[in-house]
Tab-separated table of C-alpha atoms (C1' of nucleotides) and ligand atoms in Angstrom:
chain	number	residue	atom	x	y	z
A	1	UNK	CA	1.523	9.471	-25.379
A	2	UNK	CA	2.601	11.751	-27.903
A	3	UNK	CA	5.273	14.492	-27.418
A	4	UNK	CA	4.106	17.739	-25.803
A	5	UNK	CA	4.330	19.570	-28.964
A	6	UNK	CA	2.495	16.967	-31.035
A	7	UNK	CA	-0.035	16.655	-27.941
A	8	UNK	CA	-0.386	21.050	-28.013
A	9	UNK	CA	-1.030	20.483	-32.094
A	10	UNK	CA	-3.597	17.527	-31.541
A	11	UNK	CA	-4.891	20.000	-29.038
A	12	UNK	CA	-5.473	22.840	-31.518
A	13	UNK	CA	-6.558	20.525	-33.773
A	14	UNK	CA	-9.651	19.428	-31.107
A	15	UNK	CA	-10.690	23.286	-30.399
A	16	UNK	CA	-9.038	23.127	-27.155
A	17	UNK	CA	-6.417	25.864	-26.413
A	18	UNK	CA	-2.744	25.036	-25.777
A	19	UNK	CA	-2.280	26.786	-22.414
A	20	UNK	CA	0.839	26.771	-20.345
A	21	UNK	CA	-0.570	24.830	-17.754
A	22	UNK	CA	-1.632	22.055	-20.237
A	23	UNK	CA	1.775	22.309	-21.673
A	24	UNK	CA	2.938	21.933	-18.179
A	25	UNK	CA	1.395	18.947	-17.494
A	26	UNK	CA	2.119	17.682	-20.893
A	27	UNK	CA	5.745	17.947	-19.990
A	28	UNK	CA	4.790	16.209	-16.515
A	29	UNK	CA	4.023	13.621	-18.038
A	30	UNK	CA	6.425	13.089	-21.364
A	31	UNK	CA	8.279	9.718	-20.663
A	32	UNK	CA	6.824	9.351	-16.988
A	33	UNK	CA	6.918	5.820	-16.297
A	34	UNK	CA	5.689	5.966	-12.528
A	35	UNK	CA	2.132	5.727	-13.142
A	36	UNK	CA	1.800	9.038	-11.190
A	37	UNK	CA	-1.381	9.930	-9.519
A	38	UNK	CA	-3.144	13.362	-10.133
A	39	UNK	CA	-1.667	14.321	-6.916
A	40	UNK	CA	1.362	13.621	-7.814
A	41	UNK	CA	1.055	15.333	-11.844
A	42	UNK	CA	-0.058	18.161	-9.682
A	43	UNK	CA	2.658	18.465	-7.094
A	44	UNK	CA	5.083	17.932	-10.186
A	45	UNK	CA	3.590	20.962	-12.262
A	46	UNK	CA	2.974	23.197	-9.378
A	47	UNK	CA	7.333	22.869	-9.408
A	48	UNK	CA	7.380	24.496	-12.069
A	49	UNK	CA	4.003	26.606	-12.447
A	50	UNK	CA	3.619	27.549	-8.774
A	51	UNK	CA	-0.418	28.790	-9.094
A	52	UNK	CA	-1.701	25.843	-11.368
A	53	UNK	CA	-4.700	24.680	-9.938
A	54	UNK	CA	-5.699	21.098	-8.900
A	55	UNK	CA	-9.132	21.262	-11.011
A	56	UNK	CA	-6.961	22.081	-14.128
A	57	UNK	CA	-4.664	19.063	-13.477
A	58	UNK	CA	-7.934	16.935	-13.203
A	59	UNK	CA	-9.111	18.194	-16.338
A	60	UNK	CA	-6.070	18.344	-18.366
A	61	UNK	CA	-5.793	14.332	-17.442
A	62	UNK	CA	-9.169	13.367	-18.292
A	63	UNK	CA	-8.501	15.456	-21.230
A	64	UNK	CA	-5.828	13.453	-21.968
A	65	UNK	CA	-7.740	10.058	-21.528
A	66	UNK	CA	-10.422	11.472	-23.508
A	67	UNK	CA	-8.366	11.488	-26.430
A	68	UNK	CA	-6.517	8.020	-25.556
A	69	UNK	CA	-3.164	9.677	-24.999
A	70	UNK	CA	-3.066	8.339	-21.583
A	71	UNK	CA	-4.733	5.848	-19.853
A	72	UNK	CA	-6.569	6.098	-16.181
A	73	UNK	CA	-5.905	2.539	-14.460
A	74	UNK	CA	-7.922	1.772	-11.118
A	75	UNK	CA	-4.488	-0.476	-9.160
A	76	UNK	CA	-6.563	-0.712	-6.074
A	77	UNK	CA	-4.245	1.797	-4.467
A	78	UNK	CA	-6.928	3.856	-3.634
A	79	UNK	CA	-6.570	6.788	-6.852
A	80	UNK	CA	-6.521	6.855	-9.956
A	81	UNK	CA	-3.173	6.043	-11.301
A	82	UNK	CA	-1.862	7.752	-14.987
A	83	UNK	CA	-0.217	5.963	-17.597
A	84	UNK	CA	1.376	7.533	-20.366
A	85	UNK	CA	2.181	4.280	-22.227
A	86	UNK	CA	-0.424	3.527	-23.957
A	87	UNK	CA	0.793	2.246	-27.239
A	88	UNK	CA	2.503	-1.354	-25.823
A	89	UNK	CA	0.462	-4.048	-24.383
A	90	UNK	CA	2.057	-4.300	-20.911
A	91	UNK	CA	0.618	-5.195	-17.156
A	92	UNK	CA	1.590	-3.642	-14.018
A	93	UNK	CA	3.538	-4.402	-10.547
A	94	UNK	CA	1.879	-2.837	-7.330
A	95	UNK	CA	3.738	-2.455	-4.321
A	96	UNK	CA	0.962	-3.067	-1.918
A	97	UNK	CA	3.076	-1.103	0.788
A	98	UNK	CA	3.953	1.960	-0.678
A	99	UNK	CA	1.688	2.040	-4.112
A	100	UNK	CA	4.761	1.763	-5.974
A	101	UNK	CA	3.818	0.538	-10.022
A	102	UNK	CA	6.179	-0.898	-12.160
A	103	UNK	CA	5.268	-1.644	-15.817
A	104	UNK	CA	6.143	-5.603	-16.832
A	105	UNK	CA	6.515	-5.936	-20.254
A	106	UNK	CA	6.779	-10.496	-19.788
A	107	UNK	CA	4.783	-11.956	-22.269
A	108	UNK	CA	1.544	-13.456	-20.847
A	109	UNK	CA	0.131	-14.764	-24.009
A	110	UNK	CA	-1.550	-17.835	-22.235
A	111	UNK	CA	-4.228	-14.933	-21.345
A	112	UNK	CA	-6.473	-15.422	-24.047
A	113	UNK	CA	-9.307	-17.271	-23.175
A	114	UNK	CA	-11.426	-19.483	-25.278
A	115	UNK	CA	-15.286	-18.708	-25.926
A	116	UNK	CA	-16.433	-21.414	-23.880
A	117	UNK	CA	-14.822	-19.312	-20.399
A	118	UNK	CA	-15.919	-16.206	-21.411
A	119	UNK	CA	-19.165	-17.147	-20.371
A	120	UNK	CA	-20.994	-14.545	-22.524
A	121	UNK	CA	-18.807	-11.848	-22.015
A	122	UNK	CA	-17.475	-9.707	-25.141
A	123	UNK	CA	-13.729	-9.501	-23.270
A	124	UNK	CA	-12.138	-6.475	-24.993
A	125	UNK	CA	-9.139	-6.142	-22.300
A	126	UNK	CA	-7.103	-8.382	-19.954
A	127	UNK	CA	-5.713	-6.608	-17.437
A	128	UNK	CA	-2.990	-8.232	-14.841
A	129	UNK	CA	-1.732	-7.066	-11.983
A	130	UNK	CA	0.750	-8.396	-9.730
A	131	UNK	CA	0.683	-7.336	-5.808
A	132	UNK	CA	3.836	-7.819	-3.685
A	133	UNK	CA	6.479	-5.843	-1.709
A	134	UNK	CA	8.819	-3.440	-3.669
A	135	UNK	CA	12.408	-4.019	-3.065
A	136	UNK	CA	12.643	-0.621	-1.455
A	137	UNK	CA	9.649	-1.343	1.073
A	138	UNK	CA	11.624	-5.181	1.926
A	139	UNK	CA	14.774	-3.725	2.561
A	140	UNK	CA	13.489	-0.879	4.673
A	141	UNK	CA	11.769	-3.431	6.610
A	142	UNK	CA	15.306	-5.501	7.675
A	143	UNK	CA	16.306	-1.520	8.868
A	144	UNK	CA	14.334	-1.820	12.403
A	145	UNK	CA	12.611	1.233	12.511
A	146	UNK	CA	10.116	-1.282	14.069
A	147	UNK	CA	7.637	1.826	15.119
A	148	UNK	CA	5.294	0.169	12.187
A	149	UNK	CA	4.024	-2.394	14.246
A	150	UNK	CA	0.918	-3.425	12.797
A	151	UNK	CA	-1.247	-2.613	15.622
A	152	UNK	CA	-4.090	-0.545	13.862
A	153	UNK	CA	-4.339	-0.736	9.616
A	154	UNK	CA	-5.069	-4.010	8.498
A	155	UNK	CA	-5.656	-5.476	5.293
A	156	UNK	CA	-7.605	-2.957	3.981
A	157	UNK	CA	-7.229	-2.291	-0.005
A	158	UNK	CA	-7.584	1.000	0.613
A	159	UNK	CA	-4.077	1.569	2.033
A	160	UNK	CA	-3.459	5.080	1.144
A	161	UNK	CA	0.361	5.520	2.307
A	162	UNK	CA	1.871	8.777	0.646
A	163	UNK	CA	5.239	7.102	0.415
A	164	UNK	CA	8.290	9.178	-0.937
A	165	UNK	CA	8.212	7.664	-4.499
B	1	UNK	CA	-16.025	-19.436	2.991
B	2	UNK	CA	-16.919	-22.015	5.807
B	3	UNK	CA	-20.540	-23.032	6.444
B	4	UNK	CA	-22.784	-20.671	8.536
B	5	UNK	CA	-22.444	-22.938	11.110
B	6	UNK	CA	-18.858	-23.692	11.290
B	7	UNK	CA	-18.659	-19.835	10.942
B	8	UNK	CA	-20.605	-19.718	14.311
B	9	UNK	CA	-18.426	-21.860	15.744
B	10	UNK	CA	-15.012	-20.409	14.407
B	11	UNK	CA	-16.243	-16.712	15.704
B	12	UNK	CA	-17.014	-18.019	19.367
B	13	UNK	CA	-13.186	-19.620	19.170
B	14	UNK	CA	-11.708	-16.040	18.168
B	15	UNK	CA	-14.435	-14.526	21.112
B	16	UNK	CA	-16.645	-13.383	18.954
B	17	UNK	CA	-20.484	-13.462	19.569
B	18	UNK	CA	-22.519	-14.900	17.230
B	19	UNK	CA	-25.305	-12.952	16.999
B	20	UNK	CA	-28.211	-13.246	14.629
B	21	UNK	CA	-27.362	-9.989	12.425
B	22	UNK	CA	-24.277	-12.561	12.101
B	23	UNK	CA	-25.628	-15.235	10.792
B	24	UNK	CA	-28.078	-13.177	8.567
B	25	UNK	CA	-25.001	-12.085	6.773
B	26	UNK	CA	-23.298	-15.822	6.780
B	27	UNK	CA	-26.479	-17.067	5.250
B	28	UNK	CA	-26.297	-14.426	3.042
B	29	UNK	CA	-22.912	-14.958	1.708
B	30	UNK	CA	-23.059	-18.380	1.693
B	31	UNK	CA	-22.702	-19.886	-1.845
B	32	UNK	CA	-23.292	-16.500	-3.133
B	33	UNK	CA	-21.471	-15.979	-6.474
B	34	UNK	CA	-22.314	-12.778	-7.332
B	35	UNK	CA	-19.762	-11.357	-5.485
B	36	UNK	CA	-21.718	-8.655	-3.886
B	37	UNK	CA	-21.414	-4.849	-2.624
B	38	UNK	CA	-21.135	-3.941	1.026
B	39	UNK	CA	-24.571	-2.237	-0.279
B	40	UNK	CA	-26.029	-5.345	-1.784
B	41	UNK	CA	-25.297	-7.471	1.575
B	42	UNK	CA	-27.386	-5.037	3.072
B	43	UNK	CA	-30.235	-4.827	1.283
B	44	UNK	CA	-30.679	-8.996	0.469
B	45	UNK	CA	-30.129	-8.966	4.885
B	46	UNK	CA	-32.612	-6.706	4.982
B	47	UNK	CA	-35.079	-8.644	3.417
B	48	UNK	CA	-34.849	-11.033	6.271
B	49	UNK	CA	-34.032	-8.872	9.170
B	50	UNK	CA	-35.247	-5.130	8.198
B	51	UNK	CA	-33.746	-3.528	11.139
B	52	UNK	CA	-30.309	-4.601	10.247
B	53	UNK	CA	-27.792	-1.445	9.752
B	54	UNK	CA	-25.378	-0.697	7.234
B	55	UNK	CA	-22.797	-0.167	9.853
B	56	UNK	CA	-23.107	-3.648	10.984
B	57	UNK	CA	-22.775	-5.490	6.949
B	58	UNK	CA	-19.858	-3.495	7.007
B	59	UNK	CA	-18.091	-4.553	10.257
B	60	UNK	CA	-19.408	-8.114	9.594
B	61	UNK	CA	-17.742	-7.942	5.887
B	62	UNK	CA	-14.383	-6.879	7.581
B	63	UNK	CA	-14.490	-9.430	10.102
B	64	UNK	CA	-14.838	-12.227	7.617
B	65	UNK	CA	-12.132	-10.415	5.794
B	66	UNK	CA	-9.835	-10.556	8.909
B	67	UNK	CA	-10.412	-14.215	8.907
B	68	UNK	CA	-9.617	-15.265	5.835
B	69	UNK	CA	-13.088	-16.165	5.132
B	70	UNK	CA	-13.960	-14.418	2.096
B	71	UNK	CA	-12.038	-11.661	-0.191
B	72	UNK	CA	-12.466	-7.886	-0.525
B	73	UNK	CA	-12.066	-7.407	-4.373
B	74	UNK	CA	-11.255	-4.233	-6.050
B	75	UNK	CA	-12.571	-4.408	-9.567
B	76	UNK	CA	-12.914	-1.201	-10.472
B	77	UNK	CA	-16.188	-0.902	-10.264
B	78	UNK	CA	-16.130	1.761	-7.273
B	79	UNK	CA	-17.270	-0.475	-4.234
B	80	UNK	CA	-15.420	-3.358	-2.863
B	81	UNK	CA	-16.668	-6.475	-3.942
B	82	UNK	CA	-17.125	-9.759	-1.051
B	83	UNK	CA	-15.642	-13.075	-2.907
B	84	UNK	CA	-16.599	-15.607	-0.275
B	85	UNK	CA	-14.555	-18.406	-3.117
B	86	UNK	CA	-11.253	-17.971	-1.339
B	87	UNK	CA	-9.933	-21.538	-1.829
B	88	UNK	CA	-9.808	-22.395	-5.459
B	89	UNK	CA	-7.507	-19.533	-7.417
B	90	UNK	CA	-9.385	-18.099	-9.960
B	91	UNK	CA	-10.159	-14.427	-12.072
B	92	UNK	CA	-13.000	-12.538	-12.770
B	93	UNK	CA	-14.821	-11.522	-15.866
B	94	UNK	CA	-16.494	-8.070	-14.865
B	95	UNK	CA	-18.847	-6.124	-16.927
B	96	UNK	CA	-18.285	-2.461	-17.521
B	97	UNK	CA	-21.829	-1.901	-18.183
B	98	UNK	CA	-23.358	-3.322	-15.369
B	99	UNK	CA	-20.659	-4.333	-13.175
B	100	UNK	CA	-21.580	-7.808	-12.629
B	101	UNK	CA	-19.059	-10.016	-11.706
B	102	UNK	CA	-18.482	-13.261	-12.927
B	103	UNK	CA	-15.758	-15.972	-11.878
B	104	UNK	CA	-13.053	-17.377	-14.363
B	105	UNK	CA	-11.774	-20.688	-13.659
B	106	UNK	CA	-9.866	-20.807	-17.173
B	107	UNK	CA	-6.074	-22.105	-16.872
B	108	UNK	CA	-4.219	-19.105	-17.051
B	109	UNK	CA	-0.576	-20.263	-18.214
B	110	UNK	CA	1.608	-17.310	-18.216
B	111	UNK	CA	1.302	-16.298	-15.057
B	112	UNK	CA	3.795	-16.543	-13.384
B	113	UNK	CA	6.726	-14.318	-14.015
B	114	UNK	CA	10.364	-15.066	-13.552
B	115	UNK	CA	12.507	-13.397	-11.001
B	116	UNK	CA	13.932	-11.078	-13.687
B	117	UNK	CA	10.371	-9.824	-14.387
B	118	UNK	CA	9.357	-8.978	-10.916
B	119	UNK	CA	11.888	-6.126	-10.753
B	120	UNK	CA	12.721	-6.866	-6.982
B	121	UNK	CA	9.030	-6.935	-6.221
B	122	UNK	CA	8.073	-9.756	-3.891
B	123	UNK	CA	5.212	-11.051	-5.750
B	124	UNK	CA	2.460	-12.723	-3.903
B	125	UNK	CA	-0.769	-12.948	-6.016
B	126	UNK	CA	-1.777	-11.879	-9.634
B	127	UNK	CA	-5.169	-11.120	-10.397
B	128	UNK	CA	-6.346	-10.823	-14.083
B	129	UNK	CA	-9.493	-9.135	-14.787
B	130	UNK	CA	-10.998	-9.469	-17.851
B	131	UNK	CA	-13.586	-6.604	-18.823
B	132	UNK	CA	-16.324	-6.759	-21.290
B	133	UNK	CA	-19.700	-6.457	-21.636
B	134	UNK	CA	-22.254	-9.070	-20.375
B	135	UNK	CA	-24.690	-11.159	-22.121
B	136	UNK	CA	-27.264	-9.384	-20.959
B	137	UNK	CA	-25.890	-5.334	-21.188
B	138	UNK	CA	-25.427	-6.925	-25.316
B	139	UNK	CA	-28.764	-8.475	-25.692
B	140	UNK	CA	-30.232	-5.718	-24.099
B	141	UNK	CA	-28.311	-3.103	-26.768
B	142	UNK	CA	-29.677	-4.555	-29.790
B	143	UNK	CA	-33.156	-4.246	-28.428
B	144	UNK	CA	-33.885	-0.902	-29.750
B	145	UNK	CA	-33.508	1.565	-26.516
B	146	UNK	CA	-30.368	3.115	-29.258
B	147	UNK	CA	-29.418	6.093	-26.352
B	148	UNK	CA	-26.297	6.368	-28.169
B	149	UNK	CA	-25.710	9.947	-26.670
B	150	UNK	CA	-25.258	10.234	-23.118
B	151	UNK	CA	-22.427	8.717	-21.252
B	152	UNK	CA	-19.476	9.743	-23.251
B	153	UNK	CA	-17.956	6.528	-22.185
B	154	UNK	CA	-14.087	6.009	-23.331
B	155	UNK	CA	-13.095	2.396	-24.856
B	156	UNK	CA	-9.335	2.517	-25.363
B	157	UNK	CA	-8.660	-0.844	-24.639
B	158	UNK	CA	-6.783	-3.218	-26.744
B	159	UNK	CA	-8.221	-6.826	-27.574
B	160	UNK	CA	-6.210	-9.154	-25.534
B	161	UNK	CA	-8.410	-12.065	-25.720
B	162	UNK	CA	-9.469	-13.848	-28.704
B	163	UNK	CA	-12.249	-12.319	-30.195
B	164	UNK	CA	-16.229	-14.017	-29.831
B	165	UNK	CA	-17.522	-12.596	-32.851
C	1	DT	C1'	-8.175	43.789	-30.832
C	2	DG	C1'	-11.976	41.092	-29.496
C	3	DT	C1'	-14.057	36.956	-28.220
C	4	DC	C1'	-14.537	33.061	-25.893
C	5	DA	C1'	-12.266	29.243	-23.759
C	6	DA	C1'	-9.504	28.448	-19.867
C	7	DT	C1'	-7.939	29.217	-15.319
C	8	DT	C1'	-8.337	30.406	-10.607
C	9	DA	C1'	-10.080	30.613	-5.843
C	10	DA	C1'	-13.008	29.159	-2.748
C	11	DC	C1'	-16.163	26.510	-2.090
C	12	DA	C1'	-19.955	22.633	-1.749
C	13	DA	C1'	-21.212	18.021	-3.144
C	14	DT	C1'	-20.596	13.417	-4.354
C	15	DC	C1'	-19.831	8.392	-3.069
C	16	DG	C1'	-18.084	4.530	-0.511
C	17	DT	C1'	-16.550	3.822	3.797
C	18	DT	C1'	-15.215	4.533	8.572
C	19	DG	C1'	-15.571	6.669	13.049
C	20	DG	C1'	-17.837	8.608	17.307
C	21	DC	C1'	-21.275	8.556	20.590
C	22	DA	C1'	-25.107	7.234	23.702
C	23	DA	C1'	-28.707	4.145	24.364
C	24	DT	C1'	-30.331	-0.424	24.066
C	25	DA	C1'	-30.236	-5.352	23.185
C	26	DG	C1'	-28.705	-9.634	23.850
C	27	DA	C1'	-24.980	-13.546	23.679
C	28	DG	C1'	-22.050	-15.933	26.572
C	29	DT	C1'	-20.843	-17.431	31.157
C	30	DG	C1'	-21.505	-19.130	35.706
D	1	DC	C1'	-31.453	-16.569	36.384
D	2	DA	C1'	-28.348	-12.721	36.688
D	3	DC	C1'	-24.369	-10.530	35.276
D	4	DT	C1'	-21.194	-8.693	32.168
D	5	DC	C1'	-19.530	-7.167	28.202
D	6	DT	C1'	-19.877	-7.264	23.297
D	7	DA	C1'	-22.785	-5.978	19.554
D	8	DT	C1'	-26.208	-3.332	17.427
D	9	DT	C1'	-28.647	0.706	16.319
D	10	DG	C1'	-29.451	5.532	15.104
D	11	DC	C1'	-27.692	9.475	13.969
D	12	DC	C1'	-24.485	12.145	12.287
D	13	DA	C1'	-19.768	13.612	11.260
D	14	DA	C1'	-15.602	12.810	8.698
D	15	DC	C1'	-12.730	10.997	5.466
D	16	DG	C1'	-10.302	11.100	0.690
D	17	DA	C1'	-10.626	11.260	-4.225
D	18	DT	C1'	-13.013	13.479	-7.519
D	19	DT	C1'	-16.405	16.569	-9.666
D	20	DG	C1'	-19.318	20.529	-9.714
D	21	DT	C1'	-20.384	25.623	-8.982
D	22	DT	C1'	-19.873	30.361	-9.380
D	23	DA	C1'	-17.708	34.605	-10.316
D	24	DA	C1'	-13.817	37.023	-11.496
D	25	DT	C1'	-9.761	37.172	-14.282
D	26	DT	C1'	-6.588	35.733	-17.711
D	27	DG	C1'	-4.988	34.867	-22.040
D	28	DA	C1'	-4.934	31.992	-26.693
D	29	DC	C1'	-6.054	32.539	-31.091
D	30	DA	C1'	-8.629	34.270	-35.048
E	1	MN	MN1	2.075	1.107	-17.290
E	2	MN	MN1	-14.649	-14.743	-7.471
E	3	ZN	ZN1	6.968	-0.393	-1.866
E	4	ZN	ZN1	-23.595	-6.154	-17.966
DNA sequence: TGTCAATTAACAATCGTTGGCAATAGAGTG
DNA sequence: CACTCTATTGCCAACGATTGTTAATTGACA
């Protein structure tokens, strides 16, 4: 993603108004490397723009992925996650606990496959994500607290625990 | 995924009754590589049991799950997909046209990540999906039906895969 | 300054999925 | 067979993330 101001110019550029809400959120997001949800863009911006609406937030981000200055990824952790790095080829680390995503930058060149596996398929992307337990979420877990018992919420993808980042 | 009848058997073990709505869905799952909907269960049960209910493909697709005996897949494709291939490790090829799902048993090298990669992360499994457009969503593209307007579909995705064409 | 896009509030609606309930069916057990 | 208890069904509500609607207001930019 570019910087806010060249965003608000590429913005101009487009037809679209630079508001300070969209200038908010640009802001939100310059150098964010937590994959943040648009929950989370929202909660951020609302810090500093105390009446910005949810609806705008959605907009302003599929704005944004509109023009390819961020990118939406689907992590399974139940929303839409928002990634600001678009520009280096990198895969992700979910914390199937707490939703936690971590870009990894390793170099996974053995994913190109060869015509024959593609099976008729015109691959354009590889995506790969890696599921475990964050280190915050595995040491919390030595620290008792043992009120967690899993009792009740299985297995299910869907796990949508609002952790504390 | 076990047999339909070893799936019987292991269900009466854990107390479970084995009921014919059951076994619909076994039969249906069994060898069944399209990796199917929740949705898609239900109708191809329906077609041999009509008064089977949604509620019940659900709770039946969650059992299995419980048990290890198939996979609840998150593609991105907006509904879980039902994997009942749980032994051999492999990926998926899905379509972003039509959302059919294909299975990749290509040697994926580069996998694995060192312990200086995962970041603390505890890392269990690593999916790669590979997205592209089917066979038959291309085929069916270059036979006139143009309808370029429409779906203002986005397409930033890098090539990571060795181009077919 | 004027125009038109953008924002806001306050909703309803969507879609996949789960939950509640009461009535009924039927699988397992003896 | 008879009993019991799970499972199923129908129906409908609720969820959570996201999008849509409408009307009123704001404000960016020419
Ligand atoms: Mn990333
Ligand atoms: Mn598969
Ligand atoms: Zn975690
Ligand atoms: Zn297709």
């Amino acid at each position: 993603m570019r910087t806010p101001e060249e965003l608000s110019e590429l913005f101009r550029q487009r037809g679209r108004k630079v508001t300070p809400q969209r200038q908010c959120i640009f802001r939100v997001l310059e150098g964010n490397v937590t994959h943040p949800s648009a929950e989370v863009v929202y909660e951020a911006a609302r810090a500093e723009m105390p009446t910005i609406s949810l609806k705008t937030v959605y907009q302003t981000l599929n704005d944004l992925a509109e023009l390819g200055e961020i990118q939406a990824l689907d992590l399974g952790t139940g929303m839409a996650r928002f990634d600001p790095n678009v520009d280096g080829a990198h895969h992700h680390l979910v914390c199937h606990e707490c939703g936690k995503v971590r870009d990894l930058y390793a170099d996974l060149d053995g994913l190109t496959i060869g015509q024959s596996d593609a099976q008729g398929y015109d691959v354009r992307s590889a995506e790969v994500v890696f599921r475990g337990r964050c280190e915050d979420c595995r040491t919390a877990e030595g620290a008792g607290a043992g009120a967690s018992a899993g009792s009740g919420r299985r297995a299910s993808f869907r796990a949508a625990t609002t952790a504390t980042e």
